[in-house]
GROMACS .gro file of C-alpha atoms in nm:
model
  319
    1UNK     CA    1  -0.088   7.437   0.305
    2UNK     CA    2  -0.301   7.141   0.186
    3UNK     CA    3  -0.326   7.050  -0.190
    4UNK     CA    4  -0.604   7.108  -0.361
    5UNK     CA    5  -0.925   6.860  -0.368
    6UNK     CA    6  -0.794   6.675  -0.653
    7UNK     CA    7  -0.486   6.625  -0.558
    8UNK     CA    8  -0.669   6.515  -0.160
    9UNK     CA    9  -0.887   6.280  -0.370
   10UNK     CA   10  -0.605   6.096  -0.563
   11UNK     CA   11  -0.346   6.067  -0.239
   12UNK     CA   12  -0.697   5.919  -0.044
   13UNK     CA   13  -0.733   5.682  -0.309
   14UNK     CA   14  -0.386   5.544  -0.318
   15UNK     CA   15  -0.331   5.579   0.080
   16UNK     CA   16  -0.605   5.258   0.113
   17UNK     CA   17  -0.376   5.039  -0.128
   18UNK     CA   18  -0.103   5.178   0.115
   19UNK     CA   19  -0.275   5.054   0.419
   20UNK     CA   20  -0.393   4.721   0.289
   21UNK     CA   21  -0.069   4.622   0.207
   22UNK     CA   22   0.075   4.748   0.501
   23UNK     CA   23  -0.093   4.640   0.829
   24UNK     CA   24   0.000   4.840   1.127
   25UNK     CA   25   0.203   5.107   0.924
   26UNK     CA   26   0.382   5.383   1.151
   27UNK     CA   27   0.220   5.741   1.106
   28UNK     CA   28   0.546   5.906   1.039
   29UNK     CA   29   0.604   5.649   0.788
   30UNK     CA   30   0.321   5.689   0.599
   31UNK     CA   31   0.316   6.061   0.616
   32UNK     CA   32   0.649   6.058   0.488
   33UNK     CA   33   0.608   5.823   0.218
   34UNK     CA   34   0.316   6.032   0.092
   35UNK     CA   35   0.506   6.376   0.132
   36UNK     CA   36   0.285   6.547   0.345
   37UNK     CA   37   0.261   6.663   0.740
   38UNK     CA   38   0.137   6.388   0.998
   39UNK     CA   39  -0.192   6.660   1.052
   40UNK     CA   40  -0.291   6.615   0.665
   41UNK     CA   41  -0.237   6.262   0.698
   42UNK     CA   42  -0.478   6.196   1.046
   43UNK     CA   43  -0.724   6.446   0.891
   44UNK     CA   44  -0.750   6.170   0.594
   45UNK     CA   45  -0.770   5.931   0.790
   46UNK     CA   46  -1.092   6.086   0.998
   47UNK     CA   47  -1.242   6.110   0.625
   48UNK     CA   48  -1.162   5.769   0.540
   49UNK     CA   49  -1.441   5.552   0.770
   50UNK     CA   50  -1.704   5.780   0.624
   51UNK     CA   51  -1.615   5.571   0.278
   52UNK     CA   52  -1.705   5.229   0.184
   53UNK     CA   53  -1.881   5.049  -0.068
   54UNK     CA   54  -2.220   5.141  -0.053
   55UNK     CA   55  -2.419   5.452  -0.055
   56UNK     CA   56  -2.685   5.297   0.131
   57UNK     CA   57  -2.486   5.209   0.435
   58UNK     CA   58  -2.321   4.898   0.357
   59UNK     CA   59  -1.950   4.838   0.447
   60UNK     CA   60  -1.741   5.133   0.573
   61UNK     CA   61  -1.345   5.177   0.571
   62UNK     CA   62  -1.273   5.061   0.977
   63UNK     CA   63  -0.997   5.236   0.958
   64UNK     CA   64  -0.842   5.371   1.286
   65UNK     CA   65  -0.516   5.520   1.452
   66UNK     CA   66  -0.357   5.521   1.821
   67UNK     CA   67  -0.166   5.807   1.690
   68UNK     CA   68   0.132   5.611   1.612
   69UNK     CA   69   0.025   5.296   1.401
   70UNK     CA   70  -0.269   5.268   1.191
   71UNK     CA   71  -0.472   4.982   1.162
   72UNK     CA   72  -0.772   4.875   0.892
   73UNK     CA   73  -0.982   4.646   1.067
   74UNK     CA   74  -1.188   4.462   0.741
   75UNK     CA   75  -0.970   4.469   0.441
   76UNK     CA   76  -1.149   4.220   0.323
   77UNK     CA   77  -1.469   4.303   0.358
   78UNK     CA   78  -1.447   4.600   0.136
   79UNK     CA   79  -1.274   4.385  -0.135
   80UNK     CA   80  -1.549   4.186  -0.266
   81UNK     CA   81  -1.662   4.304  -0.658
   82UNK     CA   82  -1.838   4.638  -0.593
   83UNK     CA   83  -2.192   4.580  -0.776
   84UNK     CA   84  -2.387   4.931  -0.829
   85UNK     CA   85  -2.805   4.935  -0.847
   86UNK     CA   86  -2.929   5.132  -1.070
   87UNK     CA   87  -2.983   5.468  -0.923
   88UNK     CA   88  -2.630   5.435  -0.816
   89UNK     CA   89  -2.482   5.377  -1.091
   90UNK     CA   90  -2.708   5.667  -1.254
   91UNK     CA   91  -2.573   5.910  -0.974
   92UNK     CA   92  -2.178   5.812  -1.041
   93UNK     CA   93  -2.212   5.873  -1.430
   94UNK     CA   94  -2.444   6.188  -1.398
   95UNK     CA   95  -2.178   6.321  -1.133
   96UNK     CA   96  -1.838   6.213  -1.354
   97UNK     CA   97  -1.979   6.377  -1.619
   98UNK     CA   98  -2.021   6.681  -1.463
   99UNK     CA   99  -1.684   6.727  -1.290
  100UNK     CA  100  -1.533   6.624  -1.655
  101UNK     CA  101  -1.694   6.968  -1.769
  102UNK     CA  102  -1.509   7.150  -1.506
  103UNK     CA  103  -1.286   7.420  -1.654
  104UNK     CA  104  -0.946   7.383  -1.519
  105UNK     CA  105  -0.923   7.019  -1.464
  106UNK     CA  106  -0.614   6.846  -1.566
  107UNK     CA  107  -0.607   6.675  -1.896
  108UNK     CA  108  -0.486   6.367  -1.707
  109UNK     CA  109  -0.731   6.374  -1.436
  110UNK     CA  110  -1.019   6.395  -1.722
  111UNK     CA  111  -0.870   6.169  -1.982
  112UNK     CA  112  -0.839   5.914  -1.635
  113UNK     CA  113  -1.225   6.055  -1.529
  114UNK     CA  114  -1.373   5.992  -1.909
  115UNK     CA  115  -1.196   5.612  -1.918
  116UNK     CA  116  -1.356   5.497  -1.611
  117UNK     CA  117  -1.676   5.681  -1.699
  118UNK     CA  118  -1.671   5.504  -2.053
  119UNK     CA  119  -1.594   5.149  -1.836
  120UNK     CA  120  -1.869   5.224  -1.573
  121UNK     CA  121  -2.126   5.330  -1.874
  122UNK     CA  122  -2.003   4.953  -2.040
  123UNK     CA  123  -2.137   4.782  -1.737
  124UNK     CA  124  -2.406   5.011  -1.597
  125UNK     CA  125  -2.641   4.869  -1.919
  126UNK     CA  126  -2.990   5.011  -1.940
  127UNK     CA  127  -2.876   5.244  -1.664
  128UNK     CA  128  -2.657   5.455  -1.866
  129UNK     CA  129  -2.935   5.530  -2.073
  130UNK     CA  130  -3.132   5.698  -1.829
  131UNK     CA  131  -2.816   5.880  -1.666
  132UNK     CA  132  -2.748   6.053  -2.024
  133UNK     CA  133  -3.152   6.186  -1.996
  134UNK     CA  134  -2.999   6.383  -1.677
  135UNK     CA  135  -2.726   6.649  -1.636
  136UNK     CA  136  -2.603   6.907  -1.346
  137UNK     CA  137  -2.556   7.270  -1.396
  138UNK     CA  138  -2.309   7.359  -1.076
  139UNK     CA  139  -2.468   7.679  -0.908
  140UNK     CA  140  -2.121   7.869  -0.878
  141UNK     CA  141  -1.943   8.015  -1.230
  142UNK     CA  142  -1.746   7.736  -1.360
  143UNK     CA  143  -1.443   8.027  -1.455
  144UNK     CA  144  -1.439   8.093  -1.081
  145UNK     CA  145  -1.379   7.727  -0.898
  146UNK     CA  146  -1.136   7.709  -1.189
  147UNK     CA  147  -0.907   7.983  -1.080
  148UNK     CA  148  -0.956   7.938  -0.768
  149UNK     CA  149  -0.852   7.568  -0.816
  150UNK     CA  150  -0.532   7.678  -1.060
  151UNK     CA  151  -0.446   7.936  -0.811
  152UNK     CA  152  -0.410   7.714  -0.503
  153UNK     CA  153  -0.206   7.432  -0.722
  154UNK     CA  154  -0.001   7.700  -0.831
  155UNK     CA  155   0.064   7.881  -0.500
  156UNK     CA  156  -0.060   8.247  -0.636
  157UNK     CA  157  -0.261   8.521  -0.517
  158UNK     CA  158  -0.589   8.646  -0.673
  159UNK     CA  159  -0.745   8.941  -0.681
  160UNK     CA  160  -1.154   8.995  -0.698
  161UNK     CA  161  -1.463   9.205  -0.674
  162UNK     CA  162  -1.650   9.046  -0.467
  163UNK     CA  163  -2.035   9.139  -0.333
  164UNK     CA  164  -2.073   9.129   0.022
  165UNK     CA  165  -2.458   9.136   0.126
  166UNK     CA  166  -2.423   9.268   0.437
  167UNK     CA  167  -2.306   9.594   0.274
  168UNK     CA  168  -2.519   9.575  -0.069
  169UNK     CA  169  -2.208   9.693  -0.220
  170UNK     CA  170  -1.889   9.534  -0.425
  171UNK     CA  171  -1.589   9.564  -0.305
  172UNK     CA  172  -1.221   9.447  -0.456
  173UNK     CA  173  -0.953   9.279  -0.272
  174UNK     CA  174  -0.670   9.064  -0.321
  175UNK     CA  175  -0.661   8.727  -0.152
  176UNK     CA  176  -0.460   8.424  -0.051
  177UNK     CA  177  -0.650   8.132  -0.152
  178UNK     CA  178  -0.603   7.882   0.122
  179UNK     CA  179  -0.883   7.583   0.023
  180UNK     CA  180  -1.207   7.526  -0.145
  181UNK     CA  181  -1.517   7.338   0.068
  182UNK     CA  182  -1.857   7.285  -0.036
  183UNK     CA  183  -2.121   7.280   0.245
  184UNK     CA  184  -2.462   7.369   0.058
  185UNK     CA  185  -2.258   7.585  -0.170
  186UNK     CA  186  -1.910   7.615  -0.285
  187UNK     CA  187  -1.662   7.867  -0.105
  188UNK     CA  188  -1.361   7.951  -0.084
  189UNK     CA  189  -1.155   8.022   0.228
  190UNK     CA  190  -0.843   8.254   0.204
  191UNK     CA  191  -0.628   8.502   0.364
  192UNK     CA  192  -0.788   8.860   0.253
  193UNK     CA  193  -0.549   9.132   0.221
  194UNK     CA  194  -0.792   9.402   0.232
  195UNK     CA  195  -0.894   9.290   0.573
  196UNK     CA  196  -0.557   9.112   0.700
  197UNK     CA  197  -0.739   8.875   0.828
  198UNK     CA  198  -0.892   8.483   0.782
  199UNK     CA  199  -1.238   8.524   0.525
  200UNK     CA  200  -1.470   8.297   0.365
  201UNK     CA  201  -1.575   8.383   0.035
  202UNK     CA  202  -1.892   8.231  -0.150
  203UNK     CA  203  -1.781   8.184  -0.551
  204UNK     CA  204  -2.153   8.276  -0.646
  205UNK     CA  205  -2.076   8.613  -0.504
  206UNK     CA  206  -1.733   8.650  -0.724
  207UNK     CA  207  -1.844   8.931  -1.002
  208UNK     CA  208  -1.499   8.901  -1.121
  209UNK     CA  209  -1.162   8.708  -1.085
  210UNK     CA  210  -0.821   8.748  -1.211
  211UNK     CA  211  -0.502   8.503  -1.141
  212UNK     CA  212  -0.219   8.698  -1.038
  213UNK     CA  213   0.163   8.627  -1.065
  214UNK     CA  214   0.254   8.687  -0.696
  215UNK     CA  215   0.278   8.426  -0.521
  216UNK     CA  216   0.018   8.355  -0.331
  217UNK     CA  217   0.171   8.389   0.086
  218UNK     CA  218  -0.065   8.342   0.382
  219UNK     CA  219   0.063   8.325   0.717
  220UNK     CA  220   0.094   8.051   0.900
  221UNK     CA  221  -0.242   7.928   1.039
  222UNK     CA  222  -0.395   7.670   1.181
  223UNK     CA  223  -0.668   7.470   0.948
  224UNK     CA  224  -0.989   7.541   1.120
  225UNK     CA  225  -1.214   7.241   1.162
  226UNK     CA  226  -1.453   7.171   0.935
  227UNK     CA  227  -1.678   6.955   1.083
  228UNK     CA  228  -1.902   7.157   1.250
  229UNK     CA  229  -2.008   7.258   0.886
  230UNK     CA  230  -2.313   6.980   0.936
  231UNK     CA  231  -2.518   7.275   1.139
  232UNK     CA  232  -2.531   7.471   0.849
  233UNK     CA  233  -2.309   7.744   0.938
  234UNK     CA  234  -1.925   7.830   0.704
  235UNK     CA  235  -1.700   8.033   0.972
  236UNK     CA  236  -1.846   8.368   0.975
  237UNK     CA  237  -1.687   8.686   0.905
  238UNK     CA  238  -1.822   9.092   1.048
  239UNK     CA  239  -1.926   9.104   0.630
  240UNK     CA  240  -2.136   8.839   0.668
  241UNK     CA  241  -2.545   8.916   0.684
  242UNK     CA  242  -2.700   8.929   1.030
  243UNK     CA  243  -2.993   8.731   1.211
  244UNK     CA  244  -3.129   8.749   1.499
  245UNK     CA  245  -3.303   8.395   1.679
  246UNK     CA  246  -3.527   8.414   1.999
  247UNK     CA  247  -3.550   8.041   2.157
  248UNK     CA  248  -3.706   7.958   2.481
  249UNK     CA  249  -3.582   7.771   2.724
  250UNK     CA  250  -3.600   7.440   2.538
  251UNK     CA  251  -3.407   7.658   2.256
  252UNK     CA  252  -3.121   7.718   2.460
  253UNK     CA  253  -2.850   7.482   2.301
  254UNK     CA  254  -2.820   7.687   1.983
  255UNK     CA  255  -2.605   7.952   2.176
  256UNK     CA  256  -2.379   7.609   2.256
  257UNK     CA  257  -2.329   7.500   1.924
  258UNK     CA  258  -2.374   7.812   1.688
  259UNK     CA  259  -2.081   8.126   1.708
  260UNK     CA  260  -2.303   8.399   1.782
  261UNK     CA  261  -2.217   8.786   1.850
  262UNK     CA  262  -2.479   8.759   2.163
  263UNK     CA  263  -2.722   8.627   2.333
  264UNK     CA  264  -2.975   8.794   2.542
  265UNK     CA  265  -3.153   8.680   2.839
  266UNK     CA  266  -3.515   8.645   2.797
  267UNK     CA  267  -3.841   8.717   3.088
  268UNK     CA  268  -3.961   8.332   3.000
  269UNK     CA  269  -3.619   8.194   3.018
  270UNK     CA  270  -3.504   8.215   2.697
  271UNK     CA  271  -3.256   8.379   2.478
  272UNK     CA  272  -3.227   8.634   2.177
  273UNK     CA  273  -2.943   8.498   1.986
  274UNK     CA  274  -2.738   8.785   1.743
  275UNK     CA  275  -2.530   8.578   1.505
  276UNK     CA  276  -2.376   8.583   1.118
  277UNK     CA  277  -2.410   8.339   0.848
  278UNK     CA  278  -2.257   8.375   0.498
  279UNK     CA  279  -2.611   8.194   0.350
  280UNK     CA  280  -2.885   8.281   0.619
  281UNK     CA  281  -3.121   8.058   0.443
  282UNK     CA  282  -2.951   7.739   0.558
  283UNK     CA  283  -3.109   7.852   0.909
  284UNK     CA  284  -3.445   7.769   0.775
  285UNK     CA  285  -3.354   7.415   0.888
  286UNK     CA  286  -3.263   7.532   1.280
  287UNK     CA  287  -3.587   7.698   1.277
  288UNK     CA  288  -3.728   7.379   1.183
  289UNK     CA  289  -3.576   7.235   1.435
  290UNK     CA  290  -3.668   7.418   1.654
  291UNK     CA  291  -4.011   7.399   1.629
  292UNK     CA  292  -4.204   7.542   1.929
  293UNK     CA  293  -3.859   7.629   2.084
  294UNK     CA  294  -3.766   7.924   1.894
  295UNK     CA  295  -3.841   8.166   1.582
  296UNK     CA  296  -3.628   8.402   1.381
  297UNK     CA  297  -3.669   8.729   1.419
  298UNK     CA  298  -3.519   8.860   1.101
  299UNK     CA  299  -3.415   8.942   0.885
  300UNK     CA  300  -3.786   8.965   0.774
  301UNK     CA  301  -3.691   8.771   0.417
  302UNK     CA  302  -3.554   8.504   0.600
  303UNK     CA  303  -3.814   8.454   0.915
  304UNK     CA  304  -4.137   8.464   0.664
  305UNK     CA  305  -3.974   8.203   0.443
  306UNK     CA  306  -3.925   7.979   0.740
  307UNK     CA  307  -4.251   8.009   0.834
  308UNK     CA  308  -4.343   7.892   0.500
  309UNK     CA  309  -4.105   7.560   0.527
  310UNK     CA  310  -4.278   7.507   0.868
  311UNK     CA  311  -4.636   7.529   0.702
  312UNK     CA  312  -4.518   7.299   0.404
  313UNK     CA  313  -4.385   7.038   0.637
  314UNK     CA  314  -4.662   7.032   0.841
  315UNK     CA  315  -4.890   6.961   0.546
  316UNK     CA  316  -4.651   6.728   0.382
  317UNK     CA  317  -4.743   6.565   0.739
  318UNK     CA  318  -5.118   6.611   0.650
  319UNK     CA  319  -5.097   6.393   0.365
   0.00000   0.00000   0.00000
């Protein structure tokens, strides 16, 4: 099972010193140098060329593999003395900040995090002054990303009441926390043994969690992919709420790309798409994008505040 995010971050950090000073390196080698599976370490390297020095653009990692050697195409590219604008360096303090609040952090990792804050406030100048004007409340109870974060570094199961919105009810289970993601929000995906099966758990919906002292003791699964997280959809569970999309024949591609419980042939060509989403409201932006190709149907909630977006865009447009 994969370490937590910290513990990701940290071995990302030090596998591109690795690489630079070791052109071509084997796969196997490196995977075994940095004590984890050959999986973890090609799944950090398909995170690696989305970094680079710039968050406008500028120079990304080129970073690639042929499945046995691995090969980083403009080492020195990325080398050159990082220098931060303003707003960036107002971003990196106002974010450091906030993860140094974080219950649960390791003293190390937030005596390290507060050094190179205090180093990057030093240089930042006048904008350091208008960073410590600005702060970040995280929308999930800082208690619960802690234990969730203690209780995957320490292997152990938790237990929770959790509200599911489908039901309007709270119900408590015991889980196997496998990782923490953040798409939009922050969740949490784990083995549920209430269910015996794979769920995702939102951590604003946690009314209560406890650490446990068994060990925490999934069974072996395979790490979904992540990446199709950019639609706006977490892997969806029976729990989860459920809307229902009608798209015409220009619409049609949503039944591709979204996991859907059915879809329904339409008399113009279309289709009436049944599907789940843990947060419904991030399909506000598919009916955006849909435009004159589709609509939600409901839930009600959901399809009149869409309609809204679209009249709010369109006058944005206006002006």
């Amino acid at each position: 099972m994969a370490g937590n995010a910290i513990d990701q971050t940290r071995r990302m950090l030090s596998l591109v010193t690795y690489l630079r000073e070791r052109p071509g390196a084997r796969v196997a080698d490196v995977a075994r140098a940095f004590g984890i599976s050959e999986d973890e370490l090609i799944a950090d390297l398909d995170v690696l060329p989305l970094c680079g020095t710039s968050f406008r653009g500028g120079d990304l990692l080129d970073i690639d593999t042929d499945g046995d050697r691995i090969w980083w195409h403009n080492p020195d590219d990325v080398a050159e003395p990082l220098r931060l604008a303003a707003d960036e360096a107002t971003a990196l303090l106002v974010a450091a900040r906030a993860v140094a609040t974080l219950p649960g952090l390791r003293e190390s990792d937030r005596d390290a995090l507060l050094r190179a804050t205090a180093k990057l406030e030093a240089a930042a100048g006048e904008a350091a002054g208008a960073s410590s004007r600005l702060s970040v409340i995280f929308e999930s109870e800082g208690g619960v990303f802690a234990e969730v974060d203690r209780a995957i570094s320490e292997r152990r199961r938790l237990w929770l009441r959790y509200y599911s919105p489908a039901r309007d009810e709270i119900t408590e289970r015991e889980v196997d926390p496998i990782r923490l993601f953040a798409v939009g929000r922050t969740y949490m995906e784990a083995w549920c043994r209430l269910s015996e099966a794979r769920r995702t758990f939102r951590l604003d919906r946690v009314a209560e969690i406890k650490l446990l002292d068994e060990a925490s003791d999934p069974p072996p699964i395979e790490l979904r992919d992540l990446s199709d997280l950019a639609t706006g959809l977490v892997q969806t569970g029976a729990e989860d709420p459920e809307v229902v999309v009608e798209v015409g024949p220009g619409g049609r591609w949503v039944a591709e790309y979204y996991p859907h419980d059915s879809a329904e042939e339409l008399p113009d060509g279309g289709l009436r798409i049944t599907l789940r989403a843990p947060d419904p409201g991030s399909l506000r932006r598919l009916a955006l994008r849909l435009g004159r190709d589709g609509r939600i149907v409901s839930p009600q909630g959901l399809a009149d505040s869409a309609r809204d977006a679209a009249r709010q865009a369109l006058a944005a447009y206006g002006e």
